[in-house]
CSV table of C-alpha atoms in Angstrom, one decimal:
chain,number,residue,atom,x,y,z
A,1,MET,CA,-195.6,-165.8,105.9
A,2,ASN,CA,-194.4,-165.8,102.2
A,3,ASN,CA,-192.5,-162.7,102.7
A,4,ILE,CA,-190.8,-164.3,105.8
A,5,LEU,CA,-190.0,-167.4,103.8
A,6,TYR,CA,-188.4,-165.4,101.1
A,7,LEU,CA,-186.4,-163.2,103.5
A,8,GLY,CA,-185.2,-166.2,105.4
A,9,TYR,CA,-184.2,-168.0,102.1
A,10,GLY,CA,-182.2,-164.8,101.1
A,11,ILE,CA,-180.5,-164.5,104.5
A,12,VAL,CA,-179.4,-168.1,104.5
A,13,GLY,CA,-178.2,-167.8,100.8
A,14,THR,CA,-176.3,-164.7,101.6
A,15,GLY,CA,-174.5,-166.3,104.6
A,16,ILE,CA,-173.4,-169.1,102.3
A,17,TYR,CA,-172.2,-166.6,99.8
A,18,PHE,CA,-170.1,-164.8,102.3
A,19,LEU,CA,-168.6,-168.1,103.6
A,20,LEU,CA,-167.7,-169.2,100.0
A,21,ARG,CA,-166.1,-165.8,99.3
A,22,LEU,CA,-164.1,-166.1,102.5
A,23,PHE,CA,-162.9,-169.5,101.7
A,24,LEU,CA,-162.5,-169.2,97.9
A,25,PRO,CA,-158.6,-169.0,98.1
A,26,LEU,CA,-158.5,-172.2,100.0
A,27,LEU,CA,-161.0,-173.9,97.7
A,28,ARG,CA,-158.9,-172.9,94.7
A,29,HIS,CA,-155.8,-174.4,96.4
A,30,LEU,CA,-157.7,-177.8,97.0
A,31,GLY,CA,-158.2,-178.1,93.2
A,32,LYS,CA,-161.1,-177.9,90.5
A,33,ARG,CA,-163.0,-180.6,92.3
A,34,TYR,CA,-163.9,-178.0,94.9
A,35,SER,CA,-163.6,-174.8,93.0
A,36,TYR,CA,-164.9,-175.7,89.5
A,37,GLY,CA,-166.7,-172.5,88.1
A,38,LEU,CA,-167.1,-171.2,91.6
A,39,GLU,CA,-166.2,-167.6,90.6
A,40,GLN,CA,-169.1,-167.7,88.2
A,41,ARG,CA,-171.4,-169.2,90.7
A,42,LEU,CA,-170.5,-166.2,92.9
A,43,GLY,CA,-171.3,-163.8,90.2
A,44,LEU,CA,-167.5,-163.0,89.6
A,45,TYR,CA,-167.3,-162.8,85.7
A,46,ASN,CA,-164.1,-161.9,83.8
A,47,GLU,CA,-164.7,-159.2,81.3
A,48,ASN,CA,-163.8,-161.6,78.3
A,49,LEU,CA,-166.5,-164.3,79.4
A,50,LEU,CA,-169.4,-162.4,77.5
A,51,PRO,CA,-169.0,-160.7,74.1
A,52,GLU,CA,-170.3,-157.2,73.7
A,53,ILE,CA,-173.6,-157.3,72.1
A,54,GLN,CA,-175.1,-154.3,70.4
A,55,CYS,CA,-178.5,-154.1,68.8
A,56,GLN,CA,-179.2,-157.7,69.4
A,57,ARG,CA,-181.7,-159.7,71.4
A,58,ARG,CA,-180.2,-161.8,74.2
A,59,LEU,CA,-181.6,-165.0,75.6
A,60,TRP,CA,-180.4,-166.5,78.8
A,61,LEU,CA,-181.0,-170.2,78.6
A,62,HIS,CA,-180.5,-172.3,81.7
A,63,ALA,CA,-180.1,-176.1,81.8
A,64,ALA,CA,-179.3,-177.8,85.1
A,65,SER,CA,-177.4,-180.9,84.0
A,66,VAL,CA,-176.2,-183.1,81.1
A,67,GLY,CA,-179.8,-184.3,80.0
A,68,GLU,CA,-181.2,-180.7,80.1
A,69,VAL,CA,-178.0,-179.4,78.2
A,70,ARG,CA,-178.8,-181.8,75.4
A,71,ALA,CA,-182.4,-180.5,75.2
A,72,ALA,CA,-181.1,-177.0,75.2
A,73,VAL,CA,-178.9,-177.7,72.1
A,74,ILE,CA,-182.0,-178.5,70.3
A,75,VAL,CA,-184.0,-175.5,71.5
A,76,ALA,CA,-181.1,-173.0,71.0
A,77,ASP,CA,-180.5,-174.3,67.4
A,78,ALA,CA,-184.3,-173.8,66.6
A,79,LEU,CA,-184.3,-170.4,68.2
A,80,LEU,CA,-181.2,-169.1,66.4
A,81,GLN,CA,-182.8,-170.2,63.1
A,82,THR,CA,-186.1,-168.5,64.0
A,83,ILE,CA,-185.2,-165.2,65.6
A,84,PRO,CA,-182.9,-162.8,63.7
A,85,GLY,CA,-180.0,-161.3,65.7
A,86,LEU,CA,-180.4,-163.6,68.7
A,87,SER,CA,-177.6,-163.9,71.1
A,88,VAL,CA,-177.6,-166.8,73.4
A,89,VAL,CA,-175.9,-167.2,76.9
A,90,LEU,CA,-176.1,-170.8,78.5
A,91,THR,CA,-175.7,-171.5,82.1
A,92,THR,CA,-175.6,-174.9,83.9
A,93,THR,CA,-175.8,-176.0,87.6
A,94,THR,CA,-173.4,-178.9,87.5
A,95,GLU,CA,-169.7,-179.2,86.4
A,96,GLN,CA,-170.6,-182.2,84.1
A,97,GLY,CA,-173.4,-180.2,82.4
A,98,ASN,CA,-170.9,-177.3,81.9
A,99,LYS,CA,-168.4,-179.5,80.3
A,100,VAL,CA,-170.8,-181.1,78.0
A,101,ALA,CA,-172.3,-177.8,77.0
A,102,LYS,CA,-168.8,-176.5,76.0
A,103,LYS,CA,-168.5,-179.6,73.7
A,104,LEU,CA,-172.0,-179.4,72.1
A,105,PHE,CA,-172.6,-175.6,71.8
A,106,PRO,CA,-170.5,-173.5,69.1
A,107,GLU,CA,-167.8,-171.3,70.4
A,108,ASN,CA,-169.8,-168.1,70.0
A,109,ILE,CA,-172.4,-169.2,72.7
A,110,PRO,CA,-170.9,-168.6,76.3
A,111,CYS,CA,-171.4,-171.6,78.5
A,112,LEU,CA,-171.2,-170.4,82.1
A,113,MET,CA,-172.0,-171.8,85.6
A,114,ALA,CA,-175.2,-170.8,86.9
A,115,PRO,CA,-175.1,-168.1,89.7
A,116,LEU,CA,-176.1,-169.1,93.3
A,117,ASP,CA,-179.7,-168.1,93.9
A,118,VAL,CA,-178.7,-165.3,96.3
A,119,PRO,CA,-179.7,-161.6,95.9
A,120,ILE,CA,-176.2,-160.1,95.5
A,121,VAL,CA,-175.2,-162.8,93.0
A,122,VAL,CA,-178.3,-162.8,90.9
A,123,ALA,CA,-178.1,-159.0,90.7
A,124,ARG,CA,-174.6,-159.2,89.4
A,125,ALA,CA,-175.4,-161.9,86.9
A,126,LEU,CA,-178.5,-160.2,85.5
A,127,GLN,CA,-176.3,-156.9,85.1
A,128,LYS,CA,-173.6,-158.8,83.3
A,129,ILE,CA,-175.7,-161.0,81.1
A,130,ALA,CA,-178.6,-158.5,80.6
A,131,PRO,CA,-181.1,-160.8,79.1
A,132,ASP,CA,-184.2,-159.8,77.3
A,133,VAL,CA,-185.6,-163.2,77.9
A,134,TYR,CA,-184.9,-165.9,80.5
A,135,VAL,CA,-185.6,-169.5,79.7
A,136,CYS,CA,-185.0,-172.6,81.9
A,137,LEU,CA,-185.7,-176.2,81.2
A,138,GLU,CA,-187.6,-178.8,83.2
A,139,THR,CA,-188.2,-177.8,86.9
A,140,GLU,CA,-185.7,-175.1,87.8
A,141,LEU,CA,-187.7,-173.0,90.2
A,142,TRP,CA,-185.2,-170.5,91.8
A,143,PRO,CA,-187.0,-167.9,94.1
A,144,VAL,CA,-184.5,-165.1,94.0
A,145,MET,CA,-183.9,-165.4,90.2
A,146,LEU,CA,-187.6,-165.4,89.4
A,147,SER,CA,-188.3,-162.5,91.8
A,148,MET,CA,-185.6,-160.3,90.3
A,149,LEU,CA,-186.6,-161.1,86.8
A,150,ARG,CA,-190.1,-159.9,87.5
A,151,LYS,CA,-188.8,-156.6,89.2
A,152,ARG,CA,-186.5,-156.1,86.2
A,153,GLY,CA,-189.2,-156.6,83.7
A,154,THR,CA,-187.5,-159.6,82.0
A,155,ALA,CA,-189.9,-162.2,80.5
A,156,ALA,CA,-189.2,-165.9,81.7
A,157,ALA,CA,-190.5,-169.1,80.5
A,158,LEU,CA,-190.2,-172.6,81.7
A,159,LEU,CA,-189.8,-175.1,78.8
A,160,ASN,CA,-190.1,-179.0,78.8
A,161,GLY,CA,-191.8,-178.6,82.2
A,162,ARG,CA,-192.2,-181.7,84.3
A,163,LEU,CA,-193.5,-182.2,87.8
A,164,SER,CA,-193.9,-185.5,89.4
A,165,GLU,CA,-196.6,-186.3,91.8
A,166,ARG,CA,-193.9,-186.9,94.6
A,167,SER,CA,-192.4,-183.3,93.9
A,168,LEU,CA,-195.9,-181.8,93.8
A,169,GLY,CA,-196.7,-183.3,97.3
A,170,ARG,CA,-193.6,-181.7,98.7
A,171,TYR,CA,-194.3,-178.3,97.1
A,172,LEU,CA,-197.9,-178.2,98.2
A,173,TYR,CA,-196.8,-177.6,101.8
A,174,LEU,CA,-195.7,-174.2,100.4
A,175,LYS,CA,-198.5,-173.7,97.9
A,176,THR,CA,-199.0,-170.1,98.2
A,177,PHE,CA,-195.3,-169.3,98.1
A,178,MET,CA,-194.8,-171.6,95.1
A,179,GLY,CA,-197.9,-170.1,93.3
A,180,GLN,CA,-196.4,-166.7,93.7
A,181,LEU,CA,-193.1,-168.1,92.3
A,182,LEU,CA,-194.7,-169.6,89.3
A,183,GLN,CA,-196.3,-166.3,88.5
A,184,GLY,CA,-192.8,-165.2,87.4
A,185,PHE,CA,-193.2,-167.4,84.2
A,186,GLU,CA,-195.0,-165.8,81.2
A,187,TRP,CA,-195.3,-169.5,79.8
A,188,ILE,CA,-194.8,-172.8,81.2
A,189,ALA,CA,-194.6,-175.5,78.4
A,190,THR,CA,-195.2,-178.9,80.0
A,191,ILE,CA,-194.4,-182.4,78.6
A,192,THR,CA,-197.8,-184.0,79.5
A,193,SER,CA,-201.3,-182.9,80.5
A,194,GLU,CA,-200.6,-184.5,84.0
A,195,ASP,CA,-197.7,-182.2,84.4
A,196,ALA,CA,-199.8,-179.2,83.3
A,197,SER,CA,-202.5,-180.3,85.9
A,198,ARG,CA,-199.8,-180.4,88.7
A,199,PHE,CA,-198.5,-176.9,87.9
A,200,ALA,CA,-202.0,-175.6,87.9
A,201,ARG,CA,-202.7,-177.3,91.3
A,202,LEU,CA,-199.4,-175.6,92.6
A,203,GLY,CA,-200.8,-172.2,91.6
A,204,ALA,CA,-199.6,-171.5,88.0
A,205,ALA,CA,-202.2,-169.7,85.9
A,206,PRO,CA,-203.9,-172.1,83.6
A,207,ASP,CA,-203.9,-169.8,80.7
A,208,ARG,CA,-200.0,-169.6,80.8
A,209,ILE,CA,-199.6,-173.4,80.6
A,210,GLU,CA,-199.2,-175.2,77.3
A,211,VAL,CA,-198.9,-178.8,76.8
A,212,CYS,CA,-196.2,-179.3,74.2
A,213,GLY,CA,-194.5,-182.7,74.7
A,214,ASN,CA,-191.0,-183.7,75.5
A,215,VAL,CA,-188.3,-181.8,73.5
A,216,LYS,CA,-185.8,-184.5,74.4
A,217,SER,CA,-187.5,-186.8,71.9
A,218,ALA,CA,-186.6,-184.4,69.1
A,219,MET,CA,-183.9,-185.0,66.5
A,220,VAL,CA,-180.6,-184.4,68.0
A,221,LYS,CA,-178.0,-182.2,66.1
A,222,GLY,CA,-176.0,-184.1,63.3
A,223,ASP,CA,-176.5,-187.0,60.9
A,224,ILE,CA,-177.5,-190.2,62.8
A,225,PRO,CA,-176.1,-192.5,60.0
A,226,ARG,CA,-172.9,-190.7,60.1
A,227,ARG,CA,-172.7,-190.7,63.9
A,228,ARG,CA,-173.5,-194.4,64.0
A,229,ASP,CA,-170.6,-195.1,61.4
A,230,ARG,CA,-168.2,-192.9,63.5
A,231,TYR,CA,-168.8,-194.6,66.7
A,232,ARG,CA,-168.8,-198.1,65.2
A,233,LYS,CA,-165.6,-197.4,63.7
A,234,ILE,CA,-164.2,-196.4,67.0
A,235,LEU,CA,-165.4,-199.6,68.5
A,236,GLN,CA,-164.2,-201.6,65.5
A,237,VAL,CA,-167.6,-203.3,64.9
A,238,GLU,CA,-167.6,-205.7,62.0
A,239,ALA,CA,-170.2,-208.4,61.8
A,240,GLU,CA,-171.2,-208.3,65.5
A,241,LYS,CA,-174.4,-207.1,66.9
A,242,VAL,CA,-173.9,-204.4,69.7
A,243,PHE,CA,-175.5,-205.0,73.0
A,244,LEU,CA,-175.3,-201.6,74.9
A,245,CYS,CA,-176.2,-201.4,78.6
A,246,GLY,CA,-176.2,-197.7,79.7
A,247,SER,CA,-176.5,-196.1,83.0
A,248,THR,CA,-176.2,-199.2,85.0
A,249,HIS,CA,-176.4,-199.3,88.8
A,250,SER,CA,-174.9,-201.6,91.5
A,251,GLY,CA,-176.3,-205.1,91.3
A,252,GLU,CA,-177.6,-204.6,87.7
A,253,GLU,CA,-174.4,-205.9,86.0
A,254,GLU,CA,-174.9,-209.3,87.7
A,255,HIS,CA,-178.3,-209.5,86.1
A,256,LEU,CA,-176.9,-208.5,82.7
A,257,LEU,CA,-174.0,-210.9,82.6
A,258,PRO,CA,-176.1,-214.0,81.8
A,259,VAL,CA,-178.1,-212.0,79.2
A,260,TYR,CA,-174.6,-211.2,77.4
A,261,ARG,CA,-173.6,-214.9,77.7
A,262,ARG,CA,-177.0,-216.1,76.2
A,263,LEU,CA,-176.8,-213.7,73.3
A,264,SER,CA,-173.1,-214.3,72.6
A,265,ALA,CA,-173.9,-218.2,72.5
A,266,GLN,CA,-176.2,-217.4,69.7
A,267,ARG,CA,-174.2,-214.9,67.6
A,268,ASP,CA,-171.1,-212.6,67.7
A,269,ILE,CA,-171.9,-210.0,70.2
A,270,LEU,CA,-170.0,-206.8,71.3
A,271,TRP,CA,-171.1,-205.9,74.7
A,272,LEU,CA,-170.8,-202.2,75.8
A,273,LEU,CA,-171.3,-201.6,79.5
A,274,ALA,CA,-171.7,-198.1,80.9
A,275,PRO,CA,-172.1,-197.6,84.5
A,276,ARG,CA,-174.0,-194.6,85.7
A,277,HIS,CA,-171.5,-193.4,88.1
A,278,LEU,CA,-167.7,-193.5,87.2
A,279,GLU,CA,-166.6,-194.3,90.7
A,280,ARG,CA,-168.1,-197.8,90.1
A,281,ILE,CA,-165.7,-198.5,87.2
A,282,LYS,CA,-163.3,-200.5,89.3
A,283,GLU,CA,-166.3,-202.5,90.9
A,284,VAL,CA,-167.6,-203.4,87.5
A,285,ALA,CA,-164.2,-204.3,86.2
A,286,ALA,CA,-163.6,-206.7,89.1
A,287,LEU,CA,-166.9,-208.3,88.3
A,288,LEU,CA,-166.1,-208.9,84.8
A,289,LEU,CA,-162.7,-210.4,85.6
A,290,ARG,CA,-164.2,-212.6,88.1
A,291,ASP,CA,-166.6,-214.0,85.5
A,292,GLY,CA,-163.6,-214.6,83.2
A,293,LEU,CA,-164.4,-211.8,80.8
A,294,GLN,CA,-161.4,-209.8,79.4
A,295,PHE,CA,-162.5,-206.2,78.3
A,296,HIS,CA,-161.2,-203.0,77.0
A,297,TYR,CA,-161.8,-199.6,78.5
A,298,TYR,CA,-163.6,-197.3,76.0
A,299,THR,CA,-160.8,-194.7,76.4
A,300,GLU,CA,-158.3,-197.2,75.0
A,301,LEU,CA,-160.4,-197.5,71.8
A,302,LYS,CA,-161.2,-193.9,71.6
A,303,ASN,CA,-157.4,-193.2,71.7
A,304,GLY,CA,-156.9,-195.5,68.7
A,305,GLY,CA,-156.2,-198.9,70.5
A,306,LYS,CA,-156.9,-202.1,68.7
A,307,ARG,CA,-159.8,-204.2,70.1
A,308,SER,CA,-159.3,-207.9,70.8
A,309,HIS,CA,-162.0,-208.5,73.3
A,310,SER,CA,-165.9,-208.5,73.0
A,311,VAL,CA,-166.6,-206.5,76.1
A,312,VAL,CA,-166.0,-202.8,76.3
A,313,LEU,CA,-166.4,-200.9,79.7
A,314,VAL,CA,-167.3,-197.3,79.1
A,315,ASP,CA,-165.1,-195.1,81.4
A,316,THR,CA,-166.1,-191.7,80.3
A,317,MET,CA,-168.8,-189.1,81.0
A,318,GLY,CA,-170.9,-187.5,78.3
A,319,ASP,CA,-170.4,-190.1,75.6
A,320,LEU,CA,-173.3,-192.4,76.3
A,321,VAL,CA,-176.0,-190.6,74.2
A,322,ASP,CA,-173.9,-190.6,71.1
A,323,LEU,CA,-172.7,-194.2,71.8
A,324,TYR,CA,-176.3,-195.3,71.7
A,325,SER,CA,-176.1,-194.6,68.0
A,326,ALA,CA,-173.7,-197.5,67.7
A,327,GLY,CA,-176.0,-200.0,69.5
A,328,ASP,CA,-178.2,-202.5,68.0
A,329,TYR,CA,-179.8,-203.7,71.2
A,330,ASN,CA,-179.8,-200.8,73.8
A,331,PHE,CA,-180.7,-201.4,77.4
A,332,CYS,CA,-181.3,-198.5,79.7
A,333,GLY,CA,-180.2,-199.1,83.3
A,334,GLY,CA,-181.5,-198.2,86.7
A,335,SER,CA,-184.5,-200.3,85.8
A,336,LEU,CA,-183.7,-203.9,86.6
A,337,VAL,CA,-183.0,-202.7,90.0
A,338,GLU,CA,-185.0,-200.2,92.0
A,339,ARG,CA,-183.5,-196.9,90.9
A,340,GLY,CA,-186.4,-195.3,89.0
A,341,GLY,CA,-184.8,-195.8,85.6
A,342,HIS,CA,-183.2,-193.3,83.4
A,343,ASN,CA,-184.0,-191.2,80.3
A,344,ILE,CA,-184.9,-193.7,77.6
A,345,LEU,CA,-185.8,-191.0,75.1
A,346,GLU,CA,-181.8,-190.3,74.9
A,347,ALA,CA,-181.6,-194.0,73.4
A,348,VAL,CA,-184.5,-193.8,71.1
A,349,GLN,CA,-183.4,-190.5,69.7
A,350,GLN,CA,-180.7,-192.7,67.8
A,351,GLU,CA,-183.7,-194.2,65.7
A,352,ARG,CA,-183.2,-197.6,67.5
A,353,PRO,CA,-185.7,-199.3,70.1
A,354,VAL,CA,-184.9,-199.3,73.7
A,355,TYR,CA,-185.3,-202.0,76.3
A,356,TYR,CA,-185.6,-201.5,80.1
A,357,GLY,CA,-186.7,-203.3,83.3
A,358,PRO,CA,-189.7,-202.9,85.4
A,359,PHE,CA,-188.5,-200.1,87.7
A,360,MET,CA,-189.2,-197.0,85.6
A,361,ASN,CA,-191.0,-194.9,88.4
A,362,ASP,CA,-189.3,-191.7,87.4
A,363,PHE,CA,-189.8,-192.1,83.7
A,364,HIS,CA,-193.2,-194.0,83.5
A,365,GLN,CA,-194.5,-191.3,81.1
A,366,GLU,CA,-191.7,-191.8,78.6
A,367,ALA,CA,-192.1,-195.5,78.9
A,368,ALA,CA,-195.8,-195.3,78.2
A,369,LEU,CA,-195.1,-193.0,75.1
A,370,LEU,CA,-192.4,-195.4,73.7
A,371,GLU,CA,-194.5,-198.5,74.4
A,372,SER,CA,-197.4,-197.0,72.6
A,373,ALA,CA,-195.3,-196.1,69.8
A,374,GLY,CA,-194.0,-199.6,69.4
A,375,CYS,CA,-190.2,-198.8,70.2
A,376,GLY,CA,-190.0,-199.4,73.9
A,377,PHE,CA,-189.9,-202.7,75.5
A,378,SER,CA,-190.4,-203.3,79.1
A,379,VAL,CA,-189.2,-206.7,80.7
A,380,ARG,CA,-189.9,-208.0,84.1
A,381,ASP,CA,-186.4,-209.4,84.6
A,382,ALA,CA,-183.1,-210.3,83.0
A,383,ASP,CA,-184.5,-213.7,81.7
A,384,GLN,CA,-187.3,-212.0,79.8
A,385,LEU,CA,-184.8,-209.5,78.4
A,386,ALA,CA,-182.6,-212.3,77.1
A,387,CYS,CA,-185.7,-214.0,75.5
A,388,LEU,CA,-186.9,-210.8,73.9
A,389,LEU,CA,-183.4,-209.8,72.4
A,390,GLN,CA,-183.0,-213.4,71.1
A,391,GLN,CA,-186.4,-213.2,69.5
A,392,HIS,CA,-185.6,-209.7,67.9
A,393,ASP,CA,-182.4,-211.2,66.6
A,394,ARG,CA,-184.0,-214.3,65.1
A,395,HIS,CA,-186.9,-212.3,63.6
A,396,GLN,CA,-185.2,-209.1,62.1
A,397,GLU,CA,-188.4,-207.9,60.6
A,398,LYS,CA,-189.8,-207.2,64.2
A,399,TYR,CA,-186.7,-205.5,65.0
A,400,GLU,CA,-186.7,-203.4,61.9
A,401,GLN,CA,-190.4,-202.4,62.5
A,402,ALA,CA,-189.5,-201.2,66.0
A,403,CYS,CA,-186.6,-199.1,64.4
A,404,GLU,CA,-189.0,-197.7,61.9
A,405,GLN,CA,-191.4,-196.7,64.8
A,406,ALA,CA,-188.5,-195.0,66.7
A,407,ARG,CA,-187.7,-193.0,63.5
A,408,HIS,CA,-191.3,-191.9,63.3
A,409,LEU,CA,-191.4,-190.8,67.0
A,410,VAL,CA,-188.2,-188.7,66.5
A,411,LEU,CA,-189.7,-187.0,63.5
A,412,THR,CA,-192.8,-185.9,65.7
A,413,GLY,CA,-190.3,-184.3,68.0
A,414,ALA,CA,-189.8,-181.6,65.4
A,415,GLU,CA,-193.4,-180.4,66.1
A,416,ILE,CA,-192.8,-180.3,69.8
A,417,VAL,CA,-189.7,-178.1,69.3
A,418,GLU,CA,-191.6,-175.8,67.1
A,419,LYS,CA,-194.4,-175.3,69.8
A,420,GLN,CA,-191.9,-174.4,72.5
A,421,VAL,CA,-189.8,-172.1,70.2
A,422,ASN,CA,-193.0,-170.3,69.2
A,423,LEU,CA,-193.8,-169.6,72.9
A,424,VAL,CA,-190.2,-168.0,73.4
A,425,ASN,CA,-190.5,-166.1,70.1
A,426,ASP,CA,-193.8,-164.5,71.5
A,427,LEU,CA,-191.9,-163.2,74.5
A,428,PHE,CA,-189.3,-161.5,72.2
A,429,GLU,CA,-192.1,-160.0,70.0
A,430,ASN,CA,-193.9,-158.8,73.1
A,431,LYS,CA,-190.7,-157.1,74.2
A,432,ARG,CA,-190.5,-155.2,71.1
A,433,LYS,CA,-194.1,-153.8,71.3
């Protein structure tokens, strides 16, 4: 049964591959929206994409999208400091992840689009990249890739592994197949013991699972005070407090408007509003204008424009995580409406507390971590959010204590990175024996 599943998966993938090859000229003609990185996804690599590496150890690091890319930056930086002569190649699944990777990684680290999980494509990619070790982040379980890595004798590890109860329920229908798939990993470093238990229930060998914590809570590259100063200069912040609402969804801005009104009645407030999806910018702009609020687009200020309004609508992708450093009161969206929340660790990395609504189903573990640390604050609705922010504004000692707890949490992230880096280092050491 498992062989039939794998064979069927490969046949379907190969069919899609040949269709994409056939229509590649047309997709190129339609523009980058349809063809971005498609050659690389089909395993068609230009000769100049990868430098010639001699007498070095090569790591293939895979991060699906923007969040995983930021974690990959931390992991790659630590590995490069730990393993002499290490060469890193990064792949991403999404266009935005690839663009952010090219901004965050140094020029000597190639940032490519990941190959389609099709035998002919994966074989080409493995021949071209020729990794000694393959590492992916979170839950990137690609059957063809893992199977070919095993046949090739290339060690693989899953870092920052997370597996929700909902995903486990779906995977359990294919438990034997998934169990064989997970045997392709020498190590699975999970975020929590619950994640470890789920991977074990799915068939991963318990002695290959290590609970390490969430690498996303580790210190991001760069100096936080310097980053804060840079972005506050772009925003032209003077005496105001910055109320930043990140990754908001439809219906959420209506809840946040009265929060801004109440805060601005108490003191000077700069409100940064960053919708999760850029296609909603016009919708949110119309909402602000209907409420009588004049605003700037962030790109205006980023390009040197002078600020004359107290509301800024963030109309770029990839800037939000760094913008959190400019905030004083950072709210993480998708949580006042039923969207499951977003990654609140990205906000707390900037050594500031983070606020969020009751709908944190997809990030309940992160919420529990921050709340127990004293730097995450859950509210039941917008009214409670306004009351809490007003309280933190009046009693700065409580706010500063929450900032100190965030700083402490970030520092413990260094230990998490060290654990995961040691697992990867073991794979390289075993390769040498």
